[in-house]
Amino acid sequence: MKLTALQATRNYIRKREGSNLFCAVEETSVTLEPGTLTVLSGPSGSGKSTLLNMFAGLLPPSSGQILLDDTDLYHLEDRELSRLRNLHIGIIPQGQTALAAFNVQDNILMPWLLYGSRKNEAFSEKRKRAEELMEAAGILELRREMPSGLSGGEIRRMAVCRAMLQKPEIILADEPTGDLDEENTAVVMDLLKEHAASGGTVFVVTHDIQVRTYADRMLSMRKGVVTEE
Amino acid sequence: MFLRMVRGTLFRQWKKMLMIAFTIALGASLCTAMLSVVLDVKDKVNQELKAYGANITVVPKQASILNDLYEVEGQSAGTVYLKEDELGNIKTIFWAFNIVDFAPFVNTEAILDDGSSVAVTGSWFHHHLSLPTGEELDAGMNSLRSWWDITAGEWIDEASMEETAVMIGDALAERTGLSAGDTIHLKGTEKEGNYWIAGVFNAGGDEDQQIFMQLNEAQALSGLDGCVNSIEVSALTTPDNELAVKAARDPSSLTIAQYETWYCTAYVSSICYQIQEVITDSVASAVRQVADSEGAILDKTQLLMILITILALVGSALGICNLVTASVMERSRELGLVKALGAYNRSVMSPVLTEILITAVVGGVAGFFAGIGFAQIIGHSVFNSSIAIRPMLIPIVTILVLLVTFAGCIPAFRTILKLEPTVVLHGG
Ligand SMILES: Nc1ncnc2c1ncn2[C@@H]1O[C@H](COP(=O)(O)OP(=O)(O)OP(=O)(O)O)[C@@H](O)[C@H]1O
Ligand SMILES: [Mg+2]
């Protein structure tokens, strides 16, 4: 599946000198291709997360469209879009994201648990998938821990596993290596790279120079404008 | 999954949930207390009034006109009487069950040994009635004059005492030097004889100068067999409204529908009207002060209590609104994340709704019982008796609590619906 931004823009209403409208993303047309790991870098506040969230179906563009293959994401009902995101788009949000009421394994299984039941036959299969991912990310022994007892890097790796659980065609990662050391950065990037190699569409937003070495395609962003590098 | 989310929140946010439950309990308890008092206050006031005595008097038609014209006491118009054998009819009217007590009175005079004359009143004392309807009733002075202070001896009891048992007022007792157990000689126009004083009373009025005896004895003294001067009736009544006032002036001015409503409501005026229908040539009228103050007290208390109830409910709705919004805000990051993972709006909202519902039920039930307690406190401090709890109260309070809870939750749910996961998930 490919994800296309078609003349998408995003404004925020905000008190600035002159106009109240602040344009976080200028008119942008980019296509994220399957089998490619695209890296977007740029200074803080340049609109990277905003663009990523529009791709994720979480933030409607002010104008223009976001197309998943040929469907306009923002013309879908909340229910359809949610289900589509659940199955086909894995999101690693910026920051620490965990559900405090659930342990690590359940946090990772959450995308599946939202729609499926533990009694379902498919559950054991999903659990095996979760275990493999945790193994690969090096957090298998933490599976029964609650998030409050985890380090920032561990939570970040948990979020990576969670995004990959449903084997989504598309993975959108916002600073996935923000809290990680070199070794763990490599672990996470290898997972993402592998996903792209097997035909997935991967989009990574980062400041990290180390991450750039994994890129198939490099984009940079400055004041809402995306340019190819 | 769903349940675990609910349990998780109830567990982690138990302090906040406790606050919400407490707010709901507060509203529910006030609401329960006020409503049970409102629902019960009518009977309470009636009981108070019954203790106060009769609220309807029945006199012969002509006597009533004469009284009105010359403002004289019943005695001087004593040529017209009601018929004793019609008394039982009072318990056959439409509102028979609202008639809690009644007694006939015959007023006459007798001469004492010292030549002075004394007012004699005949009435019922614990008079046992077996009505054609099969109902049994003990009617008479004992409850219609419940405020009498018996200073010596005891009340006359028709069943166990001689027919010549009498009661005398304490002013008369003092004047004659007689007391309970003594014998008094009375000379009427038709009969004379010795009477045994069963008790001495203090009524705090004219009655303290009088002698009270059983109806038939008083009639025999002056040859008034089968005659009654007046009847006092104690009835449970519905407070007057406009319709009742209009009807009391002139029942024929009502439309048929109004007449029907009025006739079938226990207004004091409709009960009077119905008594007149069964007692020949009689005029039944409400003892004014009592009937009026009854309505006024009721209206005012009920209005006040309903006002308090509304304020309490609005107060809890506002409290719930604040607390629920705060609780949702606190969790907005998690709710945003769940949305980002592919949950749709309704599935994000339902755990929150369930949590609050559980909290509301806990708070509501606790509040309900606390409210019953409050109601009893009010009952005992204001009416000196407990407040009956109507089953009707349960659905009313349930609906009100749920309404208030939902009203309080609306802003929070709007917050959830508008929650943009991105805003929530921005940065660490
Ligand atoms: N909800 C919002 N309301 C108003 N302004 C916003 C909102 N979200 C983002 N912005 C503004 O839009 C601009 C772009 O934000 P964005 O989060 O996309 O930056 P970023 O490139 O991801 O930065 P960083 O690298 O620090 O994460 C910023 O100036 C930010 O202040
Ligand atoms: Mg960002």
Tab-separated table of N, CA, C and O in Angstrom, chain B residues 180-262:
chain	number	residue	atom	x	y	z
B	180	ALA	N	-64.217	14.135	90.952
B	180	ALA	CA	-64.475	12.817	90.383
B	180	ALA	C	-64.926	11.848	91.471
B	180	ALA	O	-64.382	11.840	92.570
B	181	GLY	N	-65.944	11.035	91.158
B	181	GLY	CA	-66.433	10.051	92.126
B	181	GLY	C	-67.646	10.561	92.893
B	181	GLY	O	-68.411	9.786	93.446
B	182	ASP	N	-67.841	11.916	92.937
B	182	ASP	CA	-68.993	12.480	93.644
B	182	ASP	C	-70.268	12.309	92.817
B	182	ASP	O	-70.215	11.960	91.646
B	183	THR	N	-71.391	12.622	93.453
B	183	THR	CA	-72.670	12.566	92.745
B	183	THR	C	-73.216	13.978	92.637
B	183	THR	O	-73.053	14.798	93.535
B	184	ILE	N	-73.836	14.279	91.519
B	184	ILE	CA	-74.393	15.609	91.325
B	184	ILE	C	-75.853	15.463	90.937
B	184	ILE	O	-76.219	14.566	90.167
B	185	HIS	N	-76.709	16.326	91.511
B	185	HIS	CA	-78.135	16.257	91.221
B	185	HIS	C	-78.498	17.294	90.175
B	185	HIS	O	-78.182	18.470	90.322
B	186	LEU	N	-79.136	16.854	89.080
B	186	LEU	CA	-79.491	17.774	88.001
B	186	LEU	C	-80.982	17.699	87.745
B	186	LEU	O	-81.582	16.624	87.754
B	187	LYS	N	-81.557	18.895	87.470
B	187	LYS	CA	-82.988	18.948	87.188
B	187	LYS	C	-83.195	19.589	85.822
B	187	LYS	O	-82.906	20.758	85.605
B	188	GLY	N	-83.687	18.754	84.893
B	188	GLY	CA	-83.983	19.282	83.559
B	188	GLY	C	-85.458	19.575	83.440
B	188	GLY	O	-86.207	19.449	84.412
B	189	THR	N	-85.903	19.980	82.259
B	189	THR	CA	-87.320	20.291	82.087
B	189	THR	C	-88.172	19.041	82.123
B	189	THR	O	-89.328	19.073	82.517
B	190	GLU	N	-87.631	17.922	81.704
B	190	GLU	CA	-88.418	16.697	81.588
B	190	GLU	C	-88.031	15.633	82.598
B	190	GLU	O	-88.730	14.658	82.778
B	191	LYS	N	-86.840	15.770	83.176
B	191	LYS	CA	-86.349	14.673	84.005
B	191	LYS	C	-85.372	15.231	85.020
B	191	LYS	O	-84.719	16.258	84.773
B	192	GLU	N	-85.329	14.600	86.183
B	192	GLU	CA	-84.254	14.955	87.104
B	192	GLU	C	-83.660	13.692	87.699
B	192	GLU	O	-84.271	12.634	87.670
B	193	GLY	N	-82.408	13.816	88.177
B	193	GLY	CA	-81.808	12.612	88.724
B	193	GLY	C	-80.402	12.855	89.223
B	193	GLY	O	-79.864	13.973	89.137
B	194	ASN	N	-79.810	11.814	89.791
B	194	ASN	CA	-78.440	11.890	90.282
B	194	ASN	C	-77.476	11.377	89.220
B	194	ASN	O	-77.716	10.353	88.597
B	195	TYR	N	-76.408	12.119	89.064
B	195	TYR	CA	-75.397	11.727	88.080
B	195	TYR	C	-74.062	11.549	88.768
B	195	TYR	O	-73.718	12.264	89.709
B	196	TRP	N	-73.305	10.598	88.246
B	196	TRP	CA	-72.032	10.256	88.868
B	196	TRP	C	-70.891	10.906	88.070
B	196	TRP	O	-70.830	10.792	86.841
B	197	ILE	N	-70.042	11.626	88.751
B	197	ILE	CA	-68.984	12.349	88.038
B	197	ILE	C	-67.805	11.404	87.756
B	197	ILE	O	-67.112	10.968	88.666
B	198	ALA	N	-67.620	11.098	86.467
B	198	ALA	CA	-66.532	10.179	86.089
B	198	ALA	C	-65.210	10.909	86.010
B	198	ALA	O	-64.155	10.347	86.294
B	199	GLY	N	-65.264	12.194	85.601
B	199	GLY	CA	-63.990	12.911	85.459
B	199	GLY	C	-64.182	14.406	85.454
B	199	GLY	O	-65.276	14.917	85.231
B	200	VAL	N	-63.092	15.110	85.752
B	200	VAL	CA	-63.074	16.573	85.701
B	200	VAL	C	-62.051	16.970	84.651
B	200	VAL	O	-60.962	16.400	84.605
B	201	PHE	N	-62.427	17.919	83.777
B	201	PHE	CA	-61.497	18.278	82.706
B	201	PHE	C	-61.206	19.760	82.703
B	201	PHE	O	-61.970	20.565	83.247
B	202	ASN	N	-60.100	20.073	82.072
B	202	ASN	CA	-59.783	21.469	81.817
B	202	ASN	C	-59.664	21.640	80.316
B	202	ASN	O	-58.804	21.037	79.685
B	203	ALA	N	-60.571	22.450	79.713
B	203	ALA	CA	-60.560	22.629	78.273
B	203	ALA	C	-59.997	23.995	77.912
B	203	ALA	O	-59.714	24.272	76.760
B	204	GLY	N	-59.856	24.862	78.899
B	204	GLY	CA	-59.313	26.189	78.628
B	204	GLY	C	-60.303	27.067	77.897
B	204	GLY	O	-59.926	27.804	77.003
B	205	GLY	N	-61.605	27.031	78.271
B	205	GLY	CA	-62.595	27.876	77.588
B	205	GLY	C	-63.951	27.766	78.251
B	205	GLY	O	-64.051	27.369	79.419
B	206	ASP	N	-64.991	28.110	77.504
B	206	ASP	CA	-66.354	28.075	78.016
B	206	ASP	C	-66.746	26.699	78.526
B	206	ASP	O	-67.551	26.571	79.452
B	207	GLU	N	-66.208	25.687	77.891
B	207	GLU	CA	-66.601	24.329	78.245
B	207	GLU	C	-66.293	23.998	79.700
B	207	GLU	O	-66.885	23.076	80.266
B	208	ASP	N	-65.360	24.754	80.311
B	208	ASP	CA	-65.014	24.482	81.706
B	208	ASP	C	-66.166	24.767	82.676
B	208	ASP	O	-66.134	24.371	83.832
B	209	GLN	N	-67.210	25.476	82.174
B	209	GLN	CA	-68.381	25.780	83.006
B	209	GLN	C	-69.485	24.751	82.817
B	209	GLN	O	-70.553	24.872	83.385
B	210	GLN	N	-69.235	23.764	81.924
B	210	GLN	CA	-70.327	22.892	81.489
B	210	GLN	C	-70.250	21.485	82.048
B	210	GLN	O	-69.230	21.071	82.577
B	211	ILE	N	-71.381	20.797	81.840
B	211	ILE	CA	-71.432	19.378	82.172
B	211	ILE	C	-71.579	18.612	80.866
B	211	ILE	O	-72.384	18.996	80.009
B	212	PHE	N	-70.773	17.574	80.687
B	212	PHE	CA	-70.889	16.735	79.495
B	212	PHE	C	-71.414	15.373	79.899
B	212	PHE	O	-70.969	14.789	80.888
B	213	MET	N	-72.396	14.904	79.145
B	213	MET	CA	-72.921	13.572	79.436
B	213	MET	C	-73.257	12.873	78.140
B	213	MET	O	-73.123	13.459	77.064
B	214	GLN	N	-73.674	11.620	78.248
B	214	GLN	CA	-73.983	10.882	77.042
B	214	GLN	C	-75.206	11.474	76.362
B	214	GLN	O	-76.104	12.023	76.987
B	215	LEU	N	-75.208	11.352	75.045
B	215	LEU	CA	-76.210	12.002	74.206
B	215	LEU	C	-77.639	11.730	74.680
B	215	LEU	O	-78.424	12.656	74.891
B	216	ASN	N	-77.945	10.467	74.879
B	216	ASN	CA	-79.321	10.103	75.210
B	216	ASN	C	-79.775	10.679	76.545
B	216	ASN	O	-80.929	11.059	76.719
B	217	GLU	N	-78.854	10.765	77.510
B	217	GLU	CA	-79.190	11.315	78.822
B	217	GLU	C	-79.527	12.786	78.709
B	217	GLU	O	-80.498	13.274	79.289
B	218	ALA	N	-78.700	13.501	77.910
B	218	ALA	CA	-78.929	14.939	77.755
B	218	ALA	C	-80.259	15.191	77.054
B	218	ALA	O	-81.004	16.112	77.403
B	219	GLN	N	-80.533	14.337	76.040
B	219	GLN	CA	-81.812	14.477	75.331
B	219	GLN	C	-82.978	14.253	76.290
B	219	GLN	O	-83.965	14.992	76.291
B	220	ALA	N	-82.837	13.241	77.169
B	220	ALA	CA	-83.916	12.898	78.079
B	220	ALA	C	-84.184	14.030	79.066
B	220	ALA	O	-85.336	14.308	79.416
B	221	LEU	N	-83.118	14.722	79.498
B	221	LEU	CA	-83.258	15.806	80.471
B	221	LEU	C	-84.251	16.844	79.990
B	221	LEU	O	-85.042	17.371	80.768
B	222	SER	N	-84.198	17.136	78.674
B	222	SER	CA	-85.058	18.219	78.192
B	222	SER	C	-86.029	17.769	77.100
B	222	SER	O	-86.511	18.588	76.326
B	223	GLY	N	-86.242	16.452	77.015
B	223	GLY	CA	-87.228	15.947	76.068
B	223	GLY	C	-86.884	16.164	74.611
B	223	GLY	O	-87.727	16.471	73.788
B	224	LEU	N	-85.628	16.058	74.312
B	224	LEU	CA	-85.197	16.279	72.933
B	224	LEU	C	-84.850	14.970	72.236
B	224	LEU	O	-83.906	14.923	71.453
B	225	ASP	N	-85.585	13.920	72.516
B	225	ASP	CA	-85.231	12.609	71.965
B	225	ASP	C	-85.064	12.655	70.450
B	225	ASP	O	-85.914	13.171	69.731
B	226	GLY	N	-83.933	12.097	70.014
B	226	GLY	CA	-83.672	12.019	68.573
B	226	GLY	C	-83.196	13.322	67.969
B	226	GLY	O	-83.000	13.399	66.760
B	227	CYS	N	-83.004	14.350	68.816
B	227	CYS	CA	-82.578	15.646	68.273
B	227	CYS	C	-81.096	15.903	68.525
B	227	CYS	O	-80.534	15.513	69.540
B	228	VAL	N	-80.473	16.592	67.573
B	228	VAL	CA	-79.053	16.924	67.672
B	228	VAL	C	-78.886	18.379	67.254
B	228	VAL	O	-79.443	18.809	66.247
B	229	ASN	N	-78.128	19.163	68.032
B	229	ASN	CA	-77.908	20.568	67.671
B	229	ASN	C	-76.853	20.746	66.591
B	229	ASN	O	-76.974	21.585	65.713
B	230	SER	N	-75.789	19.969	66.746
B	230	SER	CA	-74.709	20.123	65.766
B	230	SER	C	-73.888	18.842	65.713
B	230	SER	O	-73.973	17.991	66.598
B	231	ILE	N	-73.118	18.739	64.644
B	231	ILE	CA	-72.219	17.588	64.506
B	231	ILE	C	-70.836	18.141	64.204
B	231	ILE	O	-70.691	19.059	63.387
B	232	GLU	N	-69.841	17.596	64.869
B	232	GLU	CA	-68.470	17.975	64.519
B	232	GLU	C	-67.833	16.800	63.799
B	232	GLU	O	-67.969	15.652	64.214
B	233	VAL	N	-67.146	17.102	62.700
B	233	VAL	CA	-66.551	16.046	61.881
B	233	VAL	C	-65.065	16.327	61.704
B	233	VAL	O	-64.664	17.465	61.467
B	234	SER	N	-64.278	15.292	61.864
B	234	SER	CA	-62.852	15.433	61.584
B	234	SER	C	-62.564	14.614	60.333
B	234	SER	O	-62.765	13.409	60.301
B	235	ALA	N	-62.115	15.295	59.267
B	235	ALA	CA	-61.902	14.609	57.991
B	235	ALA	C	-60.516	14.930	57.444
B	235	ALA	O	-59.990	16.021	57.666
B	236	LEU	N	-59.935	13.968	56.751
B	236	LEU	CA	-58.672	14.219	56.059
B	236	LEU	C	-59.014	14.923	54.753
B	236	LEU	O	-59.837	14.443	53.986
B	237	THR	N	-58.376	16.039	54.518
B	237	THR	CA	-58.753	16.808	53.337
B	237	THR	C	-57.549	17.140	52.470
B	237	THR	O	-56.416	17.146	52.931
B	238	THR	N	-57.855	17.396	51.203
B	238	THR	CA	-56.856	17.869	50.251
B	238	THR	C	-56.849	19.390	50.350
B	238	THR	O	-57.914	19.990	50.454
B	239	PRO	N	-55.639	19.994	50.314
B	239	PRO	CA	-55.611	21.455	50.421
B	239	PRO	C	-56.433	22.100	49.307
B	239	PRO	O	-56.447	21.615	48.182
B	240	ASP	N	-57.088	23.189	49.644
B	240	ASP	CA	-57.921	23.882	48.664
B	240	ASP	C	-57.090	24.462	47.539
B	240	ASP	O	-55.975	24.906	47.746
B	241	ASN	N	-57.620	24.452	46.355
B	241	ASN	CA	-57.032	25.196	45.252
B	241	ASN	C	-58.125	26.097	44.674
B	241	ASN	O	-59.191	26.233	45.252
B	242	GLU	N	-57.844	26.695	43.521
B	242	GLU	CA	-58.806	27.621	42.928
B	242	GLU	C	-60.174	26.976	42.726
B	242	GLU	O	-61.202	27.555	43.045
B	243	LEU	N	-60.110	25.757	42.176
B	243	LEU	CA	-61.356	25.036	41.891
B	243	LEU	C	-62.171	24.883	43.161
B	243	LEU	O	-63.382	25.123	43.187
B	244	ALA	N	-61.482	24.482	44.252
B	244	ALA	CA	-62.180	24.239	45.504
B	244	ALA	C	-62.787	25.526	46.033
B	244	ALA	O	-63.903	25.526	46.561
B	245	VAL	N	-62.068	26.630	45.859
B	245	VAL	CA	-62.573	27.905	46.351
B	245	VAL	C	-63.831	28.298	45.576
B	245	VAL	O	-64.838	28.706	46.151
B	246	LYS	N	-63.728	28.116	44.255
B	246	LYS	CA	-64.858	28.452	43.401
B	246	LYS	C	-66.070	27.582	43.770
B	246	LYS	O	-67.188	28.078	43.929
B	247	ALA	N	-65.824	26.287	43.945
B	247	ALA	CA	-66.895	25.356	44.249
B	247	ALA	C	-67.514	25.663	45.604
B	247	ALA	O	-68.731	25.555	45.784
B	248	ALA	N	-66.667	26.058	46.552
B	248	ALA	CA	-67.164	26.321	47.891
B	248	ALA	C	-68.148	27.475	47.843
B	248	ALA	O	-69.135	27.496	48.571
B	249	ARG	N	-67.916	28.451	46.963
B	249	ARG	CA	-68.830	29.581	46.828
B	249	ARG	C	-70.167	29.117	46.251
B	249	ARG	O	-71.215	29.419	46.762
B	250	ASP	N	-70.068	28.351	45.170
B	250	ASP	CA	-71.303	27.909	44.521
B	250	ASP	C	-71.032	26.722	43.590
B	250	ASP	O	-70.583	26.904	42.469
B	251	PRO	N	-71.338	25.509	44.082
B	251	PRO	CA	-71.038	24.310	43.279
B	251	PRO	C	-71.724	24.337	41.925
B	251	PRO	O	-71.241	23.742	40.969
B	252	SER	N	-72.855	25.054	41.798
B	252	SER	CA	-73.582	25.008	40.532
B	252	SER	C	-72.892	25.834	39.455
B	252	SER	O	-73.261	25.783	38.289
B	253	SER	N	-71.867	26.623	39.844
B	253	SER	CA	-71.166	27.426	38.842
B	253	SER	C	-70.123	26.612	38.081
B	253	SER	O	-69.502	27.103	37.150
B	254	LEU	N	-69.907	25.366	38.490
B	254	LEU	CA	-68.874	24.553	37.848
B	254	LEU	C	-69.396	23.895	36.571
B	254	LEU	O	-70.584	23.624	36.440
B	255	THR	N	-68.469	23.617	35.639
B	255	THR	CA	-68.840	22.794	34.489
B	255	THR	C	-68.951	21.356	34.972
B	255	THR	O	-68.498	21.033	36.075
B	256	ILE	N	-69.511	20.503	34.136
B	256	ILE	CA	-69.698	19.117	34.569
B	256	ILE	C	-68.365	18.461	34.890
B	256	ILE	O	-68.200	17.793	35.917
B	257	ALA	N	-67.383	18.707	34.024
B	257	ALA	CA	-66.063	18.093	34.251
B	257	ALA	C	-65.444	18.610	35.541
B	257	ALA	O	-64.910	17.846	36.350
B	258	GLN	N	-65.555	19.929	35.745
B	258	GLN	CA	-64.997	20.516	36.972
B	258	GLN	C	-65.708	19.951	38.193
B	258	GLN	O	-65.085	19.625	39.195
B	259	TYR	N	-67.026	19.845	38.056
B	259	TYR	CA	-67.825	19.344	39.161
B	259	TYR	C	-67.369	17.942	39.529
B	259	TYR	O	-67.185	17.619	40.699
B	260	GLU	N	-67.141	17.141	38.504
B	260	GLU	CA	-66.730	15.764	38.731
B	260	GLU	C	-65.383	15.725	39.461
B	260	GLU	O	-65.213	15.029	40.449
B	261	THR	N	-64.439	16.497	38.964
B	261	THR	CA	-63.124	16.561	39.598
B	261	THR	C	-63.254	16.987	41.050
B	261	THR	O	-62.667	16.404	41.960
B	262	TRP	N	-64.046	18.018	41.231
B	262	TRP	CA	-64.184	18.578	42.570
B	262	TRP	C	-64.853	17.564	43.501
B	262	TRP	O	-64.376	17.287	44.599
